[in-house]
PDB file of C-alpha atoms in Angstrom:
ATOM      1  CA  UNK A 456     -20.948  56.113 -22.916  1.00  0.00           C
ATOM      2  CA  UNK A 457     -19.806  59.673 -22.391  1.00  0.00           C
ATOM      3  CA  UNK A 458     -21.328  61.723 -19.477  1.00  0.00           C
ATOM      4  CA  UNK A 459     -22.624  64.196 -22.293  1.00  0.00           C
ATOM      5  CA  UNK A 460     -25.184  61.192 -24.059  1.00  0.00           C
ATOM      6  CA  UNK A 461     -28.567  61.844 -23.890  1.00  0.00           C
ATOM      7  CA  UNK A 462     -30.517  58.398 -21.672  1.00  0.00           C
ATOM      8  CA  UNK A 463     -33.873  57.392 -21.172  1.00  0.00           C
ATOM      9  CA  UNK A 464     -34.955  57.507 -17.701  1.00  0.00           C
ATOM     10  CA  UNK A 465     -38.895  57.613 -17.493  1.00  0.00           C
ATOM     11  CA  UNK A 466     -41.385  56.501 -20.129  1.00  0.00           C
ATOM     12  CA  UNK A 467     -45.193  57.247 -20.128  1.00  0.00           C
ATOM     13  CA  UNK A 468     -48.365  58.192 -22.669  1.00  0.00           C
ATOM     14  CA  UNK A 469     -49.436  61.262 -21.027  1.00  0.00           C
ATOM     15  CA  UNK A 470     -47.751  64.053 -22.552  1.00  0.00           C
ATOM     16  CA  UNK A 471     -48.692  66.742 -19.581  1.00  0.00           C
ATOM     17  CA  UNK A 472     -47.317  64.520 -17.220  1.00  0.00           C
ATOM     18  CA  UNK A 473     -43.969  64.289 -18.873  1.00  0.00           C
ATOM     19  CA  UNK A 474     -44.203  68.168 -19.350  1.00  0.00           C
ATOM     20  CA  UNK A 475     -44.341  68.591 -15.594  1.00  0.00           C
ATOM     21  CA  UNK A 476     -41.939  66.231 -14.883  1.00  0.00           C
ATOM     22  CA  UNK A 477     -39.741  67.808 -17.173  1.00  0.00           C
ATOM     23  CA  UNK A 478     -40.356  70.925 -15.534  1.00  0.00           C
ATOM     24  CA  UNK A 479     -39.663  69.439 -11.920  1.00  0.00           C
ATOM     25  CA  UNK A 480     -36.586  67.841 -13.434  1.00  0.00           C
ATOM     26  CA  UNK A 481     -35.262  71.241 -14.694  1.00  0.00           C
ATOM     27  CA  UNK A 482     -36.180  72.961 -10.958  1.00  0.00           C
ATOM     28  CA  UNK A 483     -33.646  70.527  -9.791  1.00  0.00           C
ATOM     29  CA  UNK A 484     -30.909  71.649 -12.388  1.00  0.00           C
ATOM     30  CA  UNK A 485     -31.037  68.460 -14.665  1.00  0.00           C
ATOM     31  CA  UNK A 486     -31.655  68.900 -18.077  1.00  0.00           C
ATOM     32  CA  UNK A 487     -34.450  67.361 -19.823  1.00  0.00           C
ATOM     33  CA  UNK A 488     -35.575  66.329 -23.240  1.00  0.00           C
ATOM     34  CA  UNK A 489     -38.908  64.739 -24.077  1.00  0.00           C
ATOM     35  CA  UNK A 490     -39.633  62.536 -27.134  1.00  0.00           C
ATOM     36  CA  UNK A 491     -42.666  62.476 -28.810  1.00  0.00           C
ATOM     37  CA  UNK A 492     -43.814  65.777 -27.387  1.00  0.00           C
ATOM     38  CA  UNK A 493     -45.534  66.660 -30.563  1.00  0.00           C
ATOM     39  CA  UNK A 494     -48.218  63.637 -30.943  1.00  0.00           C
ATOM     40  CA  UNK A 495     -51.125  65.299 -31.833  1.00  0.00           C
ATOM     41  CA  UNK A 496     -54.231  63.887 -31.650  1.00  0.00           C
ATOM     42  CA  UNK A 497     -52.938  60.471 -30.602  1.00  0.00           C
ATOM     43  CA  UNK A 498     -52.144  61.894 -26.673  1.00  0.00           C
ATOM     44  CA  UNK A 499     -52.558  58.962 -24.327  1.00  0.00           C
ATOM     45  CA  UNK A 500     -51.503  56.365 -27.195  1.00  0.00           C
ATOM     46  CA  UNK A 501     -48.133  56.975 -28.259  1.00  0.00           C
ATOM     47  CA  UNK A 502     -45.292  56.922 -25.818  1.00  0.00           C
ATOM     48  CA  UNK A 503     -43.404  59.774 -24.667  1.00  0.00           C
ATOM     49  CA  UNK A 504     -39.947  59.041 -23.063  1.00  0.00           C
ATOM     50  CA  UNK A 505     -37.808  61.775 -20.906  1.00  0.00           C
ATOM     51  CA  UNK A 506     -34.067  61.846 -21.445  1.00  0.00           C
ATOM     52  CA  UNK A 507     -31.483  63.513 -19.479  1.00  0.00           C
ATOM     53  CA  UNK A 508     -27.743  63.476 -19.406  1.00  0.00           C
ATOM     54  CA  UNK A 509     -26.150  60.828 -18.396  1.00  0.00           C
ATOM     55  CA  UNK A 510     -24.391  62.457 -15.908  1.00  0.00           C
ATOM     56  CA  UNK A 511     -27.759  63.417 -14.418  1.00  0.00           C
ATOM     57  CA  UNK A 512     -29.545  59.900 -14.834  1.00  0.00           C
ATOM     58  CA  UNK A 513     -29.124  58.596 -10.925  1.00  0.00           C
ATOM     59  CA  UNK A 514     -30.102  61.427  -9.983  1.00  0.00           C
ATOM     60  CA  UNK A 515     -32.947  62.269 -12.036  1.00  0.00           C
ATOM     61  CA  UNK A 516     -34.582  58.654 -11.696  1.00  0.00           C
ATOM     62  CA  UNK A 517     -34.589  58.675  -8.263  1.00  0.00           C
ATOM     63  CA  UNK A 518     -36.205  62.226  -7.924  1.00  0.00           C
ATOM     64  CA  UNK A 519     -38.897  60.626 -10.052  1.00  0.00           C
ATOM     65  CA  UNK A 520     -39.003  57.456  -8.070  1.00  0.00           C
ATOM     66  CA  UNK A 521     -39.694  59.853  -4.950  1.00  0.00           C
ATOM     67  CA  UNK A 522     -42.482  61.736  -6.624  1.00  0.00           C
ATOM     68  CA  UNK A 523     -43.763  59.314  -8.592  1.00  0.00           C
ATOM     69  CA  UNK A 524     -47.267  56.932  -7.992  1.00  0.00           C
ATOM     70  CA  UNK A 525     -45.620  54.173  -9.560  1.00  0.00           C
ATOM     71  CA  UNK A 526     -47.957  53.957 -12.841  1.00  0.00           C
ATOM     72  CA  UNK A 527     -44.974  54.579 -14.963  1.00  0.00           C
ATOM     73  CA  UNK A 528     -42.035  53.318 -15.927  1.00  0.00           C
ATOM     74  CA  UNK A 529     -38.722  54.160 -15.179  1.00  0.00           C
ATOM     75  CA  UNK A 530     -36.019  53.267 -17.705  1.00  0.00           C
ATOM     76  CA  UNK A 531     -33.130  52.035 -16.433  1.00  0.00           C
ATOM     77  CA  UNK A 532     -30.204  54.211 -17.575  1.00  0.00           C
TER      78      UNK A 532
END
């Protein structure tokens, strides 16, 4: 896999949560996608995941791990 693919690194149903984590992730210099941002009225049902380059996964998972209540999970990358 090349450094450049896009991984999943933290799954969840709460879209606002992903949007701040994506925002924390970006703080930190690692780019972020989320999928699923656009669910409409089904927030809280449909799972969102957070990808970032694979290059950046380590590094990204454990910044969530550190700021993170557990609840979620983590994918491994």
């Amino acid at each position: 896999m090349s450094e450049d693919s896009l991984v999943p690194i933290f799954t969840t149903t709460n879209i606002a949560q992903a949007e701040v984590i994506r925002a924390a992730l970006e703080g930190e210099g690692i780019r972020c996608e989320i999928e699923n941002e656009h669910q409409g009225g089904f927030t809280g049902v449909t799972a969102v995941r957070l990808f970032v380059l694979q290059k950046d996964s380590e590094r990204a998972v454990q910044f969530i791990d550190v700021h993170s209540d557990g609840d979620e999970t983590i994918d491994p990358a």
